[in-house]
Every structure is written in C-alpha cells, then in structure tokens.
CSV table of C-alpha atoms in Angstrom, one decimal:
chain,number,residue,atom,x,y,z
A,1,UNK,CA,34.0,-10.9,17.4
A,2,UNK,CA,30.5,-9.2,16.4
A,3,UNK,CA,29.5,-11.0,13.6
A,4,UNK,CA,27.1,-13.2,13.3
A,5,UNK,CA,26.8,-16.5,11.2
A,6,UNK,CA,24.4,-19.8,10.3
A,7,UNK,CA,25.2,-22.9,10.9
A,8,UNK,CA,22.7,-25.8,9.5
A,9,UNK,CA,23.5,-29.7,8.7
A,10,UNK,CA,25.4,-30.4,5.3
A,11,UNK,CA,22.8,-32.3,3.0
A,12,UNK,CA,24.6,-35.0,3.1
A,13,UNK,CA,24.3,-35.3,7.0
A,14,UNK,CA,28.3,-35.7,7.7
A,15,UNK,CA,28.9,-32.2,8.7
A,16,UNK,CA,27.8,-28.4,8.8
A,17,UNK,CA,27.5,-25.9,7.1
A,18,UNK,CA,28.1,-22.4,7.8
A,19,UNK,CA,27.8,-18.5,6.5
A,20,UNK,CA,28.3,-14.9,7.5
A,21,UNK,CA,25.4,-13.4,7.6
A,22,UNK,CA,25.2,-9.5,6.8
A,23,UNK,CA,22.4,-7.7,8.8
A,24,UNK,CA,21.0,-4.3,7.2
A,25,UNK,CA,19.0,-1.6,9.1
A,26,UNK,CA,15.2,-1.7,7.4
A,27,UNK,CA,14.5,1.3,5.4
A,28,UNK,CA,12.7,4.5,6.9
A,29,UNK,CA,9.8,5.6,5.2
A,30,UNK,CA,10.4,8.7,2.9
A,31,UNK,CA,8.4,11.4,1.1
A,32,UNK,CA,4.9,11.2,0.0
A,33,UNK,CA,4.7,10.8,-3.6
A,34,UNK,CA,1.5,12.5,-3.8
A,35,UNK,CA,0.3,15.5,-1.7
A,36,UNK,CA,-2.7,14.2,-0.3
A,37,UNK,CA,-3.4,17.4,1.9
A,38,UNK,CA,-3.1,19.7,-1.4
A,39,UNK,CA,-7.0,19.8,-2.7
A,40,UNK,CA,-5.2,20.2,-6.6
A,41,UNK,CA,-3.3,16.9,-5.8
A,42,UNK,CA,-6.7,15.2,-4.8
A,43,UNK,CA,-8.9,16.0,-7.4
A,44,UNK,CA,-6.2,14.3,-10.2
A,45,UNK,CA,-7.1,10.8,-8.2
A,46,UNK,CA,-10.9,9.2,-10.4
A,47,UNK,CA,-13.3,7.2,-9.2
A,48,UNK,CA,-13.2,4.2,-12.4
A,49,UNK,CA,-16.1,2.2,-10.6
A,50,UNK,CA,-18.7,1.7,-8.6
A,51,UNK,CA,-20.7,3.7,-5.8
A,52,UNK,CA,-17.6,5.1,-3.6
A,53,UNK,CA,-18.3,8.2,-1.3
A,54,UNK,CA,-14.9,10.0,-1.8
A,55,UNK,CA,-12.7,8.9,-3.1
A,56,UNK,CA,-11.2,11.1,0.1
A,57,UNK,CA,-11.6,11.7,3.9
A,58,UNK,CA,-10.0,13.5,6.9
A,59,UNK,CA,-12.3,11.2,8.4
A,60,UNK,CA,-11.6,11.5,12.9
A,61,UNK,CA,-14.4,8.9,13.4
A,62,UNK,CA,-11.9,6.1,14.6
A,63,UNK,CA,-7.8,5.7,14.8
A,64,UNK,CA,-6.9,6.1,11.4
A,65,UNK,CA,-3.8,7.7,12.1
A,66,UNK,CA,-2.8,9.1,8.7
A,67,UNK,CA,0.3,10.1,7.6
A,68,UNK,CA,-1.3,13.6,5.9
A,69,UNK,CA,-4.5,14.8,6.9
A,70,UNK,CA,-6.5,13.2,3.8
A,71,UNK,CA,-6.8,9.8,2.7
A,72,UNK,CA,-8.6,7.2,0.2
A,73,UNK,CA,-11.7,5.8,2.0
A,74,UNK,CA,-14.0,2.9,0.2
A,75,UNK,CA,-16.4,3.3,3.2
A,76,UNK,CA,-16.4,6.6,5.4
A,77,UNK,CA,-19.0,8.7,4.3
A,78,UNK,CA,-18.5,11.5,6.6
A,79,UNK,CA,-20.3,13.4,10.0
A,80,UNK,CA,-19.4,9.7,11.4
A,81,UNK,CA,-20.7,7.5,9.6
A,82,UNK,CA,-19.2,4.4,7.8
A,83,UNK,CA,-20.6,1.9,5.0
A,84,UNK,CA,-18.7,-1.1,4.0
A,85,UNK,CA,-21.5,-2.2,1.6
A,86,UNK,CA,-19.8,-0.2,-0.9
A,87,UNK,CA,-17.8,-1.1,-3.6
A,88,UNK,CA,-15.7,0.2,-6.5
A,89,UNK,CA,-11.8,1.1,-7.5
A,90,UNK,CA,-9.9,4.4,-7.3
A,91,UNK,CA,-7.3,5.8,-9.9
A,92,UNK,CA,-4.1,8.0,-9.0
A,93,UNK,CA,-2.5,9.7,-11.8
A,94,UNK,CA,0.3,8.1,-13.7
A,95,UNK,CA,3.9,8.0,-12.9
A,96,UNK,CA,7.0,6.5,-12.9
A,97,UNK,CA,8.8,4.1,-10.4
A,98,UNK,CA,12.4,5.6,-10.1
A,99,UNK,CA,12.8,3.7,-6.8
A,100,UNK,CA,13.1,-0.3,-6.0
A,101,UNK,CA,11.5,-0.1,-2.9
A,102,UNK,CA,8.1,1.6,-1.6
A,103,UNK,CA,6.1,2.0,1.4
A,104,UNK,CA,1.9,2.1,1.1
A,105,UNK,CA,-0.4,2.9,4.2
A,106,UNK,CA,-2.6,0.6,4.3
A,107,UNK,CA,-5.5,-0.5,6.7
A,108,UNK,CA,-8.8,-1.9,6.5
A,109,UNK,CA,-10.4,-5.3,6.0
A,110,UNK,CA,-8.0,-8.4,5.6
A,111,UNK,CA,-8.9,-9.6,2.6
A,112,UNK,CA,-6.5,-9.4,0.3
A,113,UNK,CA,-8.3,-11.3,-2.8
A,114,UNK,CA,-10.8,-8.4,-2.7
A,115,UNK,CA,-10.0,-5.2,-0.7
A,116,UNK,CA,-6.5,-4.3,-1.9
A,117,UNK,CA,-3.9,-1.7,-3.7
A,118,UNK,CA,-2.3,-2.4,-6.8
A,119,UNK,CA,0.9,-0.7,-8.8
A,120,UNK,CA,-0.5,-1.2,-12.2
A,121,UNK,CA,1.3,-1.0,-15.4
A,122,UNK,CA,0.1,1.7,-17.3
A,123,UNK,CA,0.6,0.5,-20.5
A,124,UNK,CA,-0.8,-3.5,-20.4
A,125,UNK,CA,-3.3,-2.0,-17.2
A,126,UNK,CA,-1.6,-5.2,-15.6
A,127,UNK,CA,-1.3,-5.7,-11.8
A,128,UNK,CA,2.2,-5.5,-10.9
A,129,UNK,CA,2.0,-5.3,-6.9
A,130,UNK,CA,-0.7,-6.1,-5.0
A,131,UNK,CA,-0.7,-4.7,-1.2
A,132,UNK,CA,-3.5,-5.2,1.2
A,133,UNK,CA,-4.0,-4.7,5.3
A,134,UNK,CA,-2.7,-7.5,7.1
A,135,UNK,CA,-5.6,-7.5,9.8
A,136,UNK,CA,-8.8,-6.0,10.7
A,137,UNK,CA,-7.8,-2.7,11.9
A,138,UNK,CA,-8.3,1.1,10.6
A,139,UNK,CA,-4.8,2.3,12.0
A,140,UNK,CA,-2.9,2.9,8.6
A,141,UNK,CA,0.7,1.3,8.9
A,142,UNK,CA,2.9,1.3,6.2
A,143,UNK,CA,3.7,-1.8,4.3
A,144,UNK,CA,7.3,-2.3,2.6
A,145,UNK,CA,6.7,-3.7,-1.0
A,146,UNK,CA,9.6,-4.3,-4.1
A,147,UNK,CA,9.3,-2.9,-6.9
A,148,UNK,CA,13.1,-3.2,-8.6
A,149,UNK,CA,12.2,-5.2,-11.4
A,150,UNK,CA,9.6,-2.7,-12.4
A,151,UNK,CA,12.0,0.6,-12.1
A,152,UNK,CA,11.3,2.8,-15.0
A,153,UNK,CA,7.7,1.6,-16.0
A,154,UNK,CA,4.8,4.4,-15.8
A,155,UNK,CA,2.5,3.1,-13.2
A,156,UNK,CA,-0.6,4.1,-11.4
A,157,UNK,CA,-2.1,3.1,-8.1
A,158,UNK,CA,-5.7,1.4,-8.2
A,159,UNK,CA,-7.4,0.8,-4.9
A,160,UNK,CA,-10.0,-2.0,-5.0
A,161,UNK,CA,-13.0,-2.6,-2.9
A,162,UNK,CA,-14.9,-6.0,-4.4
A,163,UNK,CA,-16.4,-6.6,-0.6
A,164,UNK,CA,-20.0,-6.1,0.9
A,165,UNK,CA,-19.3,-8.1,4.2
A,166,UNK,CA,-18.2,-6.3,7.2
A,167,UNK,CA,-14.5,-5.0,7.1
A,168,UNK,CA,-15.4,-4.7,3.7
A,169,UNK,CA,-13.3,-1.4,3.3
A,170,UNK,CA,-10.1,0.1,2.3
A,171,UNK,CA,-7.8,3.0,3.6
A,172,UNK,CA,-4.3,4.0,1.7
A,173,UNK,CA,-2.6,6.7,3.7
A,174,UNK,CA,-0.4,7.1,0.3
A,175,UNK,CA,2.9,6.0,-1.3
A,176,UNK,CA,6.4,7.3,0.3
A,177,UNK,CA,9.9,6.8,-0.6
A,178,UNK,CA,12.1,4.8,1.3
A,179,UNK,CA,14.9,5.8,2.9
C-alpha cells in the first residue's frame, strides 16, 4: 500500500522483527556562503602557512567544474601549470553556523589524514568537521556534512595541504546551504 518497511530476525531467533521505514528526499545544495567570484570576498580568505600559490584560481587547466568561477587551490599555479609539492593551510573569515546541515566542494587527492577541510571552532581553534575528496579526481562535487550539534558557534573554514606526493592537492569550490 506504498510504504515500505524492514523486516530482520528477533535477537532471540524465534521470530521477526519489523518497522516502517520513512524515506526523505536528500537535500539540494543552497547558496554560497561566501562569494568567491567577488574579488572583496576573496581577499578576506589568509594564507596561515606554508608556500601556497593562491590561495585562489579560475584555473581551466583540467575539469574542475566549479560552482563560481574562483576557487581555493593548494597546487595550480596558473598559465597551466600545477605543483602538488606544496604545502600550507588556508583561512576563511569567521562566521556562524545557523544551519545543521552543509554542503563543501571538494576535490583533489584522497587523503584525508592530510589534504582536507575543516569547520573549526573559532574560539578553542578546534577541528569540528573534517571533509576531504573521496578519490583522486579534480571535478569538485559537493559533500553533505552535519553540523547540528555545532549550530550557533563562530566557525571558520581551514583548508589543509600536509602532502608532497602526487595528488598532493586540494580544491574547495565553497560552502552552500542546504535546501
């Protein structure tokens, strides 16, 4: 009668058991929460560390496929050329999470322990979220990440590149809203 349910063995093996499940449409991403395309937006982002080229790019040199025009590059140093030998971290400005749920475009190297975003708390600079591409690939795709238990808190975004190997890069197309 168009619902669905679960059915799965009773733990004491003598019968089932069995719930109504409740399916929910995934969010859309939203609105940008920073204007990447606006040059006045750009130059509040800070290079904390390390030899980074950008920290931006409207880099064309492969399939990026951003979200704006601009976006935070640990490697593209521009006229087509690349270097994933360097390494640093990039600052946004502060703000505050008013929503439970985000999106991030991320792409780049896969791993996570050393090429990644982070939602850090502004106050105790601790990591809150960590995001980071899920394969070796330039093409930005945006990642769902929770944030509810951190609603309220004044935040910043700090993108990390620890990695000299190749792949060693990160790209973040930017933080929306979802919807």
């Amino acid at each position: 009668e168009g619902q669905d349910y679960i059915a799965a063995l009773d733990t004491t093996l003598d019968g089932l058991r069995i719930a109504r499940l409740k399916w929910q449409p995934p969010p859309e991403v939203g609105s940008p929460l920073f204007a990447f395309d606006d040059e006045s937006h750009r130059r509040l982002w800070t290079i904390e560390t390390g030899d980074l080229p950008g920290p931006f790019t409207n880099s064309t040199r492969t399939q990026f496929s951003p979200p704006q025009g601009f976006f935070v590059s640990t490697s593209e140093l521009g006229n087509g050329r690349f270097d994933d030998k360097r390494t640093g971290s990039v600052r946004s400005p502060e703000f505050e999470l008013t929503d439970s749920q985000y999106f991030a475009w991320v792409s780049g190297g896969d791993n996570g322990d050393l090429i990644y975003v982070a939602i850090v708390d502004s106050e105790s600079n601790k990591e809150l979220v960590r995001i980071s591409s899920r394969s070796d690939s330039n093409a930005l795709q945006p990642q769902l990440f929770q944030t509810d238990q951190f609603v309220g808190r004044r935040v910043f975004v700090r993108i990390v590149d620890q990695s000299r190997d190749g792949w060693g890069h990160i790209n973040f197309g930017g933080l929306y809203t979802a919807e």
